[in-house]
Amino acid sequence: MGEDNVRRWPSSDVLMGAIGYGVVVATLYIMLFGNAFAFAGANDDAAYASGLASLAAILLCVVASLWGSDWLTRLGTRKLLWPSSCILMAAYGAAAWASSAGLASEALSLGLRLVSGAAVGLLMVVWSDYVANQTKATLSMSFVIAFATMGVGMVSVTFLDPFSERIALAAATLLSAVFYMTISQGIKPSRFVSRKESADTLHLNMRSSVSYAITGLVIGNAICLLSRTMPLSYALLTLGFGVLGSVVVSCVLVKLKRGSWLLLGPVERFTFPGLIALLLVAPYSSGAWGVVLAVLLLTMLFVRDLARIVNRALLATEFECQSCYLYARTALPFFIGIGGGFALGVIANAAVFPVAEVVCSIVMVVFLSVGITVMPYGADPLTMPLAQLPEAPSDENRIGQGLWRRACESVAREEGLTPRECDIFQILSHGRSANVIARELDISVYTVKSHMYNIYRKLDIETQQDLIDRVEDERMRIKREVEEPHVRL
């Protein structure tokens, strides 16, 4: 990933996949925070309850996908494409018909949100195959286009009347399904990998989960507070501009940082100061300035969200795992965070004391501070830069990389390396130089060399080749342990 990825014009498959995926993600946010299923005369409390109902349905789908990933993988997630798309289009059609026929009610709105939430949850599972089958050459470009589509979609629907909005969303759902059917012909089937194998290979810990949950928490809270100060359509418009802002920032940073910004750890550190400043100032801003600050805040948050999705796709190119499991494992904390942030926003809006919004912002600052303290360091592959290979690895290489990473972790634990030393140790084991490590971790070369000195001292070695040999010995030991039971049989 780097400047070449940005310069290269996307192929038709990349373009269709990115637009289709962007439409589905835009549909998710429009359903949660828009008024596609809100009928005339509905109060804000009913809209909040309906939004939480949609989120609950999505969460149930994610949990079911996580625990039933083996069954879904054997079945083939793409078989869920048309049933879920038809259900979602039927929900939009029912909402349009009920509104025009004068049959709208809060109960109907709640029911439609539940059904559509489940349908969107299933569509996200279907599109997880697309996310997991990206190539490194098109990774950054695909998701920047997807987020641009998402932002344009959110902004566009705010200028439509309710009936036209529902018809447009139904048509967009159909278009994304057709696009998926077109690009799915190029998605090659891989050997079956069980949920347990995926979990062992990825070896994710709570670091990335904390990051995802906190990002979702602040997004949910910000949108909830926005919707209290302006109509739902304007809140969605602000959200759309925030997404488009993240696209602009991402393109600039890809040019400047040559792709290293896409790694979750550097993104956390880059966005942290801005998020803290905006959260502390936001409660005291109103009018046009309040809207500008809200757009800037959402821009920072969606840069983090874009990095989350890119890192998920990057893991799928590096390790052999179920796309369904990887999606559910990384999406669950994010949606839980959105629900928690939304609930906190509702509580703050309902509070009678005048400083409730200030207290809510301080709570967000505390959570972000915890995240930046805990998340960016350690051996979690979602938070630590992975040494990039020049070509997409084969299935055998992916398995070998999993053993190599386990060997690095084992040596690091045995020698008592610090979290930051672990980061540098793993990249050193792939033969990277101090300059490359400094660029990927966004730190100075002198800091890298200082850590390298400490690593060499703890391992009692003198050269980088000694370090690689040490990891290779540990990898062979682990491989023998894995293969021994099969040999006995």
Tab-separated table of C-alpha atoms in Angstrom:
chain	number	residue	atom	x	y	z
A	1	MET	CA	0.000	0.000	0.000
A	2	GLY	CA	1.302	3.424	-0.803
A	3	GLU	CA	1.378	6.134	-3.435
A	4	ASP	CA	1.010	3.637	-6.289
A	5	ASN	CA	-2.367	2.563	-4.905
A	6	VAL	CA	-3.705	6.095	-5.046
A	7	ARG	CA	-2.412	6.813	-8.530
A	8	ARG	CA	-3.798	3.672	-10.099
A	9	TRP	CA	-7.279	4.144	-11.577
A	10	PRO	CA	-9.668	1.518	-10.171
A	11	SER	CA	-10.873	-1.355	-12.325
A	12	SER	CA	-14.586	-1.884	-12.891
A	13	ASP	CA	-14.671	-4.698	-10.312
A	14	VAL	CA	-12.967	-2.547	-7.684
A	15	LEU	CA	-15.318	0.347	-8.448
A	16	MET	CA	-18.486	-1.774	-8.332
A	17	GLY	CA	-17.413	-3.547	-5.159
A	18	ALA	CA	-16.497	-0.316	-3.382
A	19	ILE	CA	-19.736	1.423	-4.399
A	20	GLY	CA	-21.851	-1.593	-3.452
A	21	TYR	CA	-20.169	-1.925	-0.068
A	22	GLY	CA	-20.473	1.825	0.523
A	23	VAL	CA	-24.206	1.667	-0.209
A	24	VAL	CA	-24.725	-1.087	2.373
A	25	VAL	CA	-22.773	0.769	5.091
A	26	ALA	CA	-24.614	4.012	4.242
A	27	THR	CA	-27.903	2.119	4.558
A	28	LEU	CA	-26.867	0.980	8.021
A	29	TYR	CA	-26.237	4.523	9.280
A	30	ILE	CA	-29.322	5.940	7.555
A	31	MET	CA	-31.435	3.257	9.189
A	32	LEU	CA	-29.929	3.854	12.637
A	33	PHE	CA	-29.869	7.655	12.636
A	34	GLY	CA	-32.079	8.755	9.732
A	35	ASN	CA	-35.850	8.970	9.313
A	36	ALA	CA	-36.408	6.351	6.592
A	37	PHE	CA	-38.785	4.491	8.929
A	38	ALA	CA	-39.936	7.517	10.949
A	39	PHE	CA	-43.486	8.546	10.073
A	40	ALA	CA	-44.960	12.024	10.267
A	41	GLY	CA	-45.969	13.007	13.777
A	42	ALA	CA	-43.583	10.609	15.523
A	43	ASN	CA	-41.835	12.131	18.546
A	44	ASP	CA	-38.091	12.036	19.187
A	45	ASP	CA	-38.344	9.438	21.951
A	46	ALA	CA	-40.076	7.022	19.576
A	47	ALA	CA	-37.374	7.637	16.950
A	48	TYR	CA	-34.635	6.883	19.514
A	49	ALA	CA	-36.390	3.700	20.617
A	50	SER	CA	-36.761	2.581	17.001
A	51	GLY	CA	-33.096	3.315	16.305
A	52	LEU	CA	-32.040	1.212	19.289
A	53	ALA	CA	-34.350	-1.568	18.051
A	54	SER	CA	-32.533	-1.574	14.682
A	55	LEU	CA	-29.196	-1.688	16.465
A	56	ALA	CA	-30.372	-4.584	18.636
A	57	ALA	CA	-31.367	-6.534	15.517
A	58	ILE	CA	-27.966	-5.878	13.925
A	59	LEU	CA	-26.189	-6.965	17.107
A	60	LEU	CA	-28.175	-10.212	17.170
A	61	CYS	CA	-27.090	-10.915	13.580
A	62	VAL	CA	-23.450	-10.194	14.434
A	63	VAL	CA	-23.536	-12.457	17.499
A	64	ALA	CA	-25.240	-15.221	15.514
A	65	SER	CA	-22.608	-14.835	12.773
A	66	LEU	CA	-19.834	-15.072	15.337
A	67	TRP	CA	-21.089	-18.252	16.964
A	68	GLY	CA	-22.469	-19.814	13.778
A	69	SER	CA	-19.595	-18.869	11.481
A	70	ASP	CA	-18.766	-22.528	10.719
A	71	TRP	CA	-22.302	-23.186	9.497
A	72	LEU	CA	-22.442	-19.937	7.511
A	73	THR	CA	-19.078	-20.619	5.883
A	74	ARG	CA	-20.146	-24.110	4.785
A	75	LEU	CA	-23.465	-22.744	3.526
A	76	GLY	CA	-21.838	-19.840	1.702
A	77	THR	CA	-22.646	-16.344	2.918
A	78	ARG	CA	-23.480	-15.153	-0.603
A	79	LYS	CA	-26.626	-17.307	-0.474
A	80	LEU	CA	-27.996	-14.771	2.000
A	81	LEU	CA	-27.645	-11.911	-0.494
A	82	TRP	CA	-31.001	-11.977	-2.225
A	83	PRO	CA	-33.167	-12.999	0.750
A	84	SER	CA	-31.763	-10.179	2.891
A	85	SER	CA	-31.876	-7.658	0.011
A	86	CYS	CA	-35.501	-8.531	-0.785
A	87	ILE	CA	-36.497	-8.236	2.882
A	88	LEU	CA	-34.867	-4.809	3.120
A	89	MET	CA	-36.485	-3.586	-0.108
A	90	ALA	CA	-39.852	-4.912	1.105
A	91	ALA	CA	-39.434	-2.984	4.369
A	92	TYR	CA	-38.795	0.255	2.445
A	93	GLY	CA	-41.774	-0.458	0.219
A	94	ALA	CA	-44.013	-1.172	3.202
A	95	ALA	CA	-42.940	2.085	4.869
A	96	ALA	CA	-43.670	4.071	1.685
A	97	TRP	CA	-47.065	2.412	1.227
A	98	ALA	CA	-48.096	2.800	4.880
A	99	SER	CA	-47.152	6.466	4.854
A	100	SER	CA	-49.089	7.232	1.665
A	101	ALA	CA	-52.101	5.174	2.796
A	102	GLY	CA	-52.286	6.846	6.195
A	103	LEU	CA	-51.637	3.590	8.066
A	104	ALA	CA	-48.423	4.701	9.769
A	105	SER	CA	-47.983	3.990	13.474
A	106	GLU	CA	-45.196	3.789	16.016
A	107	ALA	CA	-45.664	0.020	16.295
A	108	LEU	CA	-45.295	-0.387	12.528
A	109	SER	CA	-42.194	1.832	12.529
A	110	LEU	CA	-40.652	-0.282	15.293
A	111	GLY	CA	-41.449	-3.528	13.482
A	112	LEU	CA	-40.007	-2.296	10.192
A	113	ARG	CA	-36.817	-1.156	11.927
A	114	LEU	CA	-36.388	-4.569	13.543
A	115	VAL	CA	-36.860	-6.370	10.241
A	116	SER	CA	-34.644	-3.982	8.289
A	117	GLY	CA	-31.980	-4.114	11.017
A	118	ALA	CA	-31.805	-7.885	10.694
A	119	ALA	CA	-31.647	-7.608	6.896
A	120	VAL	CA	-28.806	-5.053	6.978
A	121	GLY	CA	-26.973	-7.197	9.547
A	122	LEU	CA	-27.129	-10.148	7.156
A	123	LEU	CA	-26.012	-7.985	4.230
A	124	MET	CA	-22.955	-6.913	6.193
A	125	VAL	CA	-22.138	-10.598	6.723
A	126	VAL	CA	-22.524	-11.217	2.979
A	127	TRP	CA	-20.213	-8.331	2.108
A	128	SER	CA	-17.599	-9.590	4.564
A	129	ASP	CA	-16.445	-11.901	1.752
A	130	TYR	CA	-15.754	-8.845	-0.388
A	131	VAL	CA	-13.798	-7.138	2.401
A	132	ALA	CA	-11.734	-10.274	3.036
A	133	ASN	CA	-10.870	-10.799	-0.627
A	134	GLN	CA	-9.289	-7.421	-1.319
A	135	THR	CA	-5.769	-7.355	-2.702
A	136	LYS	CA	-3.102	-5.184	-1.136
A	137	ALA	CA	-2.778	-3.230	-4.371
A	138	THR	CA	-6.378	-1.979	-4.171
A	139	LEU	CA	-6.964	-2.031	-0.427
A	140	SER	CA	-6.790	1.664	0.403
A	141	MET	CA	-8.457	2.767	-2.826
A	142	SER	CA	-11.437	0.410	-2.408
A	143	PHE	CA	-12.391	1.617	1.046
A	144	VAL	CA	-11.789	5.292	0.303
A	145	ILE	CA	-14.248	4.938	-2.607
A	146	ALA	CA	-16.640	3.031	-0.335
A	147	PHE	CA	-16.566	5.806	2.261
A	148	ALA	CA	-17.017	8.454	-0.453
A	149	THR	CA	-20.097	6.553	-1.666
A	150	MET	CA	-21.327	6.294	1.909
A	151	GLY	CA	-20.939	10.051	2.519
A	152	VAL	CA	-22.577	11.031	-0.763
A	153	GLY	CA	-25.480	8.687	-0.015
A	154	MET	CA	-26.103	10.183	3.426
A	155	VAL	CA	-25.973	13.721	2.099
A	156	SER	CA	-28.201	12.936	-0.893
A	157	VAL	CA	-31.106	11.371	0.992
A	158	THR	CA	-31.492	14.421	3.243
A	159	PHE	CA	-32.713	16.441	0.243
A	160	LEU	CA	-35.458	13.939	-0.653
A	161	ASP	CA	-39.004	13.806	0.671
A	162	PRO	CA	-39.787	10.695	2.791
A	163	PHE	CA	-41.496	8.765	-0.034
A	164	SER	CA	-38.688	9.433	-2.534
A	165	GLU	CA	-36.082	8.603	0.106
A	166	ARG	CA	-37.556	5.144	0.683
A	167	ILE	CA	-37.776	4.415	-3.033
A	168	ALA	CA	-34.194	5.605	-3.540
A	169	LEU	CA	-32.940	3.411	-0.705
A	170	ALA	CA	-34.776	0.376	-2.127
A	171	ALA	CA	-33.211	1.046	-5.546
A	172	ALA	CA	-29.746	1.463	-3.975
A	173	THR	CA	-30.167	-1.879	-2.170
A	174	LEU	CA	-31.020	-3.568	-5.468
A	175	LEU	CA	-28.031	-1.922	-7.147
A	176	SER	CA	-25.619	-3.092	-4.440
A	177	ALA	CA	-26.963	-6.664	-4.740
A	178	VAL	CA	-26.429	-6.621	-8.521
A	179	PHE	CA	-22.907	-5.253	-8.041
A	180	TYR	CA	-22.123	-8.002	-5.533
A	181	MET	CA	-23.384	-10.693	-7.897
A	182	THR	CA	-21.119	-9.266	-10.591
A	183	ILE	CA	-17.928	-9.080	-8.529
A	184	SER	CA	-18.561	-12.343	-6.646
A	185	GLN	CA	-17.663	-14.259	-9.788
A	186	GLY	CA	-14.062	-13.213	-9.154
A	187	ILE	CA	-14.017	-14.266	-5.490
A	188	LYS	CA	-12.207	-17.587	-5.433
A	189	PRO	CA	-13.404	-20.230	-2.971
A	190	SER	CA	-10.778	-21.237	-0.417
A	191	ARG	CA	-10.416	-24.304	1.761
A	192	PHE	CA	-12.708	-24.512	4.783
A	193	VAL	CA	-11.191	-22.993	7.928
A	194	SER	CA	-13.025	-23.607	11.193
A	195	ARG	CA	-13.942	-20.922	13.676
A	196	LYS	CA	-11.438	-22.349	16.166
A	197	GLU	CA	-8.649	-22.343	13.580
A	198	SER	CA	-9.483	-18.743	12.711
A	199	ALA	CA	-9.399	-17.682	16.350
A	200	ASP	CA	-6.072	-19.454	16.918
A	201	THR	CA	-4.541	-18.009	13.770
A	202	LEU	CA	-5.675	-14.417	14.322
A	203	HIS	CA	-5.046	-14.541	18.059
A	204	LEU	CA	-6.897	-11.257	18.652
A	205	ASN	CA	-6.946	-9.828	22.153
A	206	MET	CA	-8.892	-7.057	23.860
A	207	ARG	CA	-6.725	-4.215	22.565
A	208	SER	CA	-8.475	-3.883	19.223
A	209	SER	CA	-11.867	-4.549	20.833
A	210	VAL	CA	-11.322	-1.620	23.204
A	211	SER	CA	-10.380	0.622	20.279
A	212	TYR	CA	-13.394	-0.393	18.199
A	213	ALA	CA	-15.800	-0.051	21.114
A	214	ILE	CA	-14.538	3.420	22.032
A	215	THR	CA	-14.755	4.635	18.435
A	216	GLY	CA	-18.341	3.374	18.241
A	217	LEU	CA	-19.106	4.880	21.647
A	218	VAL	CA	-18.054	8.387	20.617
A	219	ILE	CA	-19.792	8.128	17.204
A	220	GLY	CA	-23.070	6.997	18.799
A	221	ASN	CA	-22.882	9.676	21.464
A	222	ALA	CA	-22.043	12.458	19.001
A	223	ILE	CA	-24.889	11.577	16.640
A	224	CYS	CA	-27.393	11.279	19.489
A	225	LEU	CA	-26.460	14.719	20.831
A	226	LEU	CA	-26.611	16.149	17.313
A	227	SER	CA	-30.111	14.805	16.732
A	228	ARG	CA	-31.301	16.607	19.870
A	229	THR	CA	-30.080	19.982	18.630
A	230	MET	CA	-31.347	19.704	15.041
A	231	PRO	CA	-33.868	17.688	12.974
A	232	LEU	CA	-32.936	14.099	12.145
A	233	SER	CA	-32.354	14.954	8.471
A	234	TYR	CA	-29.871	17.701	9.381
A	235	ALA	CA	-28.087	15.377	11.816
A	236	LEU	CA	-27.727	12.835	9.004
A	237	LEU	CA	-26.448	15.600	6.710
A	238	THR	CA	-23.787	16.498	9.289
A	239	LEU	CA	-22.880	12.831	9.561
A	240	GLY	CA	-22.510	12.602	5.788
A	241	PHE	CA	-20.194	15.607	5.670
A	242	GLY	CA	-18.138	14.027	8.466
A	243	VAL	CA	-17.713	10.863	6.372
A	244	LEU	CA	-16.718	12.894	3.306
A	245	GLY	CA	-14.253	14.812	5.475
A	246	SER	CA	-12.648	11.525	6.521
A	247	VAL	CA	-12.231	10.626	2.840
A	248	VAL	CA	-10.383	13.892	2.167
A	249	VAL	CA	-8.147	13.457	5.232
A	250	SER	CA	-7.453	9.827	4.292
A	251	CYS	CA	-6.424	10.710	0.733
A	252	VAL	CA	-4.075	13.423	1.992
A	253	LEU	CA	-2.511	11.129	4.559
A	254	VAL	CA	-2.033	8.293	2.090
A	255	LYS	CA	-0.065	10.710	-0.065
A	256	LEU	CA	1.993	12.056	2.820
A	257	LYS	CA	2.533	8.879	4.852
A	258	ARG	CA	2.595	6.350	1.986
A	259	GLY	CA	-0.058	4.152	3.534
A	260	SER	CA	1.345	3.698	7.055
A	261	TRP	CA	-1.470	5.817	8.470
A	262	LEU	CA	-3.852	2.949	7.679
A	263	LEU	CA	-2.522	0.971	10.620
A	264	LEU	CA	-4.742	1.272	13.646
A	265	GLY	CA	-2.079	2.219	16.171
A	266	PRO	CA	-0.772	5.267	14.250
A	267	VAL	CA	-4.341	6.377	13.494
A	268	GLU	CA	-5.200	6.251	17.193
A	269	ARG	CA	-2.263	8.482	18.065
A	270	PHE	CA	-2.870	10.843	15.152
A	271	THR	CA	-6.553	11.489	15.920
A	272	PHE	CA	-6.360	11.501	19.730
A	273	PRO	CA	-5.324	15.151	20.346
A	274	GLY	CA	-7.898	16.511	17.896
A	275	LEU	CA	-10.721	14.403	19.335
A	276	ILE	CA	-9.928	15.527	22.891
A	277	ALA	CA	-9.860	19.210	21.904
A	278	LEU	CA	-13.113	18.971	19.934
A	279	LEU	CA	-14.944	17.081	22.681
A	280	LEU	CA	-13.946	19.650	25.306
A	281	VAL	CA	-14.959	22.621	23.141
A	282	ALA	CA	-18.164	21.166	21.617
A	283	PRO	CA	-20.473	21.702	24.664
A	284	TYR	CA	-19.780	25.443	24.563
A	285	SER	CA	-20.418	25.830	20.822
A	286	SER	CA	-23.741	26.455	19.128
A	287	GLY	CA	-25.133	27.580	15.807
A	288	ALA	CA	-22.876	27.411	12.755
A	289	TRP	CA	-19.742	26.889	14.858
A	290	GLY	CA	-21.379	23.951	16.609
A	291	VAL	CA	-22.120	22.307	13.254
A	292	VAL	CA	-18.530	22.894	12.024
A	293	LEU	CA	-17.090	21.351	15.190
A	294	ALA	CA	-19.473	18.401	14.863
A	295	VAL	CA	-18.311	17.785	11.275
A	296	LEU	CA	-14.655	17.938	12.356
A	297	LEU	CA	-15.326	15.539	15.239
A	298	LEU	CA	-17.096	13.052	12.976
A	299	THR	CA	-14.284	13.390	10.402
A	300	MET	CA	-11.742	12.266	13.008
A	301	LEU	CA	-13.961	9.414	14.140
A	302	PHE	CA	-14.581	8.088	10.644
A	303	VAL	CA	-10.867	8.206	9.833
A	304	ARG	CA	-10.536	5.753	12.721
A	305	ASP	CA	-13.448	3.711	11.388
A	306	LEU	CA	-11.881	3.580	7.935
A	307	ALA	CA	-8.634	2.342	9.496
A	308	ARG	CA	-10.649	-0.305	11.357
A	309	ILE	CA	-12.072	-1.705	8.115
A	310	VAL	CA	-8.745	-1.506	6.265
A	311	ASN	CA	-6.971	-3.368	9.078
A	312	ARG	CA	-9.649	-6.040	8.988
A	313	ALA	CA	-9.121	-6.522	5.255
A	314	LEU	CA	-5.353	-6.497	5.738
A	315	LEU	CA	-5.623	-9.331	8.251
A	316	ALA	CA	-7.581	-11.380	5.733
A	317	THR	CA	-4.751	-11.007	3.196
A	318	GLU	CA	-2.131	-12.009	5.772
A	319	PHE	CA	-3.797	-14.939	7.543
A	320	GLU	CA	-6.056	-17.799	6.577
A	321	CYS	CA	-9.346	-17.312	8.418
A	322	GLN	CA	-13.099	-17.215	7.975
A	323	SER	CA	-14.262	-13.892	6.556
A	324	CYS	CA	-17.536	-14.274	8.461
A	325	TYR	CA	-15.749	-14.824	11.785
A	326	LEU	CA	-13.310	-11.959	11.193
A	327	TYR	CA	-16.157	-9.554	10.410
A	328	ALA	CA	-18.259	-10.554	13.407
A	329	ARG	CA	-15.296	-10.549	15.794
A	330	THR	CA	-14.284	-7.008	14.816
A	331	ALA	CA	-17.766	-5.530	14.295
A	332	LEU	CA	-19.318	-6.684	17.576
A	333	PRO	CA	-17.407	-4.283	19.886
A	334	PHE	CA	-17.993	-1.416	17.436
A	335	PHE	CA	-21.769	-1.860	17.436
A	336	ILE	CA	-21.821	-2.360	21.192
A	337	GLY	CA	-19.946	0.932	21.444
A	338	ILE	CA	-22.473	2.702	19.207
A	339	GLY	CA	-25.309	1.408	21.396
A	340	GLY	CA	-23.548	2.533	24.583
A	341	GLY	CA	-22.801	5.972	23.141
A	342	PHE	CA	-26.368	6.371	21.949
A	343	ALA	CA	-27.693	5.388	25.387
A	344	LEU	CA	-25.344	7.848	27.117
A	345	GLY	CA	-26.507	10.578	24.752
A	346	VAL	CA	-30.157	9.861	25.538
A	347	ILE	CA	-29.402	10.022	29.271
A	348	ALA	CA	-27.530	13.315	28.856
A	349	ASN	CA	-30.372	14.798	26.812
A	350	ALA	CA	-32.950	13.720	29.403
A	351	ALA	CA	-30.930	15.072	32.366
A	352	VAL	CA	-32.344	18.160	34.025
A	353	PHE	CA	-29.049	19.668	35.223
A	354	PRO	CA	-27.469	22.163	32.763
A	355	VAL	CA	-23.958	20.673	32.633
A	356	ALA	CA	-25.073	17.223	31.482
A	357	GLU	CA	-23.556	17.680	28.017
A	358	VAL	CA	-20.256	18.815	29.549
A	359	VAL	CA	-20.191	15.755	31.820
A	360	CYS	CA	-20.943	13.530	28.822
A	361	SER	CA	-18.027	15.047	26.875
A	362	ILE	CA	-15.690	14.509	29.818
A	363	VAL	CA	-16.792	10.867	29.985
A	364	MET	CA	-15.943	10.504	26.273
A	365	VAL	CA	-12.520	12.076	26.907
A	366	VAL	CA	-11.871	9.569	29.699
A	367	PHE	CA	-12.784	6.640	27.460
A	368	LEU	CA	-10.561	7.912	24.638
A	369	SER	CA	-7.688	8.373	27.084
A	370	VAL	CA	-8.100	4.794	28.290
A	371	GLY	CA	-8.122	3.613	24.677
A	372	ILE	CA	-4.950	5.468	23.705
A	373	THR	CA	-3.224	4.132	26.825
A	374	VAL	CA	-4.201	0.499	26.324
A	375	MET	CA	-4.743	-0.025	22.632
A	376	PRO	CA	-1.894	1.009	20.333
A	377	TYR	CA	0.830	-1.282	21.685
A	378	GLY	CA	1.224	-5.028	21.950
A	379	ALA	CA	0.959	-8.120	19.809
A	380	ASP	CA	-2.655	-7.786	18.626
A	381	PRO	CA	-2.311	-7.925	14.824
A	382	LEU	CA	-5.120	-5.420	14.368
A	383	THR	CA	-3.212	-2.771	16.296
A	384	MET	CA	0.372	-3.564	15.360
A	385	PRO	CA	1.827	-2.903	11.892
A	386	LEU	CA	2.412	-6.127	9.999
A	387	ALA	CA	5.441	-6.393	7.764
A	388	GLN	CA	4.047	-6.201	4.258
A	389	LEU	CA	4.909	-8.863	1.710
A	390	PRO	CA	5.419	-7.835	-1.906
A	391	GLU	CA	2.747	-10.258	-3.101
A	392	ALA	CA	-0.448	-11.691	-1.700
A	393	PRO	CA	0.502	-14.847	0.214
A	394	SER	CA	-0.707	-18.304	-0.704
A	395	ASP	CA	-2.659	-20.492	1.728
A	396	GLU	CA	0.570	-22.207	2.799
A	397	ASN	CA	2.287	-18.854	3.369
A	398	ARG	CA	-0.640	-17.631	5.461
A	399	ILE	CA	-0.368	-20.618	7.772
A	400	GLY	CA	3.401	-20.089	7.970
A	401	GLN	CA	2.886	-16.443	8.899
A	402	GLY	CA	0.606	-17.485	11.730
A	403	LEU	CA	3.334	-19.784	13.102
A	404	TRP	CA	5.931	-17.037	12.643
A	405	ARG	CA	3.848	-14.565	14.622
A	406	ARG	CA	3.299	-17.107	17.398
A	407	ALA	CA	7.060	-17.717	17.503
A	408	CYS	CA	7.695	-13.969	17.821
A	409	GLU	CA	5.199	-13.715	20.676
A	410	SER	CA	6.751	-16.715	22.432
A	411	VAL	CA	10.281	-15.280	22.245
A	412	ALA	CA	9.062	-11.848	23.334
A	413	ARG	CA	7.328	-13.309	26.404
A	414	GLU	CA	10.311	-15.482	27.287
A	415	GLU	CA	12.747	-12.566	27.122
A	416	GLY	CA	10.462	-10.063	28.856
A	417	LEU	CA	10.192	-7.526	26.032
A	418	THR	CA	8.080	-4.443	26.645
A	419	PRO	CA	4.961	-3.826	24.479
A	420	ARG	CA	6.786	-1.328	22.254
A	421	GLU	CA	9.790	-3.647	21.975
A	422	CYS	CA	7.361	-6.389	20.890
A	423	ASP	CA	6.140	-4.156	18.059
A	424	ILE	CA	9.660	-3.497	16.810
A	425	PHE	CA	10.797	-7.078	17.411
A	426	GLN	CA	8.084	-8.519	15.168
A	427	ILE	CA	8.905	-6.141	12.323
A	428	LEU	CA	12.639	-6.746	12.733
A	429	SER	CA	11.994	-10.469	12.414
A	430	HIS	CA	10.793	-9.814	8.845
A	431	GLY	CA	14.102	-8.192	7.957
A	432	ARG	CA	12.909	-4.586	7.988
A	433	SER	CA	15.394	-1.764	8.520
A	434	ALA	CA	15.256	0.903	11.226
A	435	ASN	CA	14.119	3.519	8.705
A	436	VAL	CA	11.186	1.381	7.533
A	437	ILE	CA	10.151	0.623	11.124
A	438	ALA	CA	10.312	4.330	12.019
A	439	ARG	CA	8.006	5.165	9.119
A	440	GLU	CA	5.503	2.394	9.870
A	441	LEU	CA	5.328	3.153	13.602
A	442	ASP	CA	5.479	6.918	13.064
A	443	ILE	CA	8.402	7.374	15.476
A	444	SER	CA	11.981	8.634	15.054
A	445	VAL	CA	14.807	6.432	13.795
A	446	TYR	CA	16.742	7.171	16.987
A	447	THR	CA	13.878	5.790	19.088
A	448	VAL	CA	13.821	2.637	16.950
A	449	LYS	CA	17.581	2.146	17.335
A	450	SER	CA	17.321	2.611	21.091
A	451	HIS	CA	14.679	-0.132	21.259
A	452	MET	CA	16.760	-2.331	18.955
A	453	TYR	CA	19.722	-2.016	21.334
A	454	ASN	CA	17.541	-3.136	24.264
A	455	ILE	CA	16.095	-6.040	22.248
A	456	TYR	CA	19.536	-7.286	21.185
A	457	ARG	CA	20.771	-7.001	24.775
A	458	LYS	CA	17.837	-8.988	26.196
A	459	LEU	CA	18.140	-11.696	23.528
A	460	ASP	CA	21.953	-11.740	23.906
A	461	ILE	CA	22.485	-11.388	20.164
A	462	GLU	CA	24.526	-9.074	17.964
A	463	THR	CA	22.855	-8.899	14.539
A	464	GLN	CA	19.412	-8.885	12.982
A	465	GLN	CA	20.171	-12.233	11.370
A	466	ASP	CA	20.706	-13.690	14.859
A	467	LEU	CA	17.243	-12.387	15.773
A	468	ILE	CA	15.667	-13.983	12.701
A	469	ASP	CA	17.444	-17.287	13.432
A	470	ARG	CA	16.121	-17.219	16.993
A	471	VAL	CA	12.549	-16.762	15.768
A	472	GLU	CA	13.009	-19.469	13.129
A	473	ASP	CA	14.189	-21.945	15.782
A	474	GLU	CA	11.137	-21.159	17.901
A	475	ARG	CA	8.861	-21.485	14.856
A	476	MET	CA	10.216	-24.952	14.095
A	477	ARG	CA	9.683	-25.975	17.727
A	478	ILE	CA	6.041	-24.813	17.597
A	479	LYS	CA	5.530	-26.521	14.240
A	480	ARG	CA	6.772	-29.821	15.651
A	481	GLU	CA	4.385	-29.501	18.584
A	482	VAL	CA	1.479	-28.880	16.192
A	483	GLU	CA	2.376	-31.787	13.910
A	484	GLU	CA	3.261	-34.338	16.625
A	485	PRO	CA	-0.333	-35.420	17.397
A	486	HIS	CA	-0.925	-36.072	13.689
A	487	VAL	CA	2.272	-38.111	13.471
A	488	ARG	CA	1.156	-40.307	16.391
A	489	LEU	CA	-2.169	-40.944	14.694
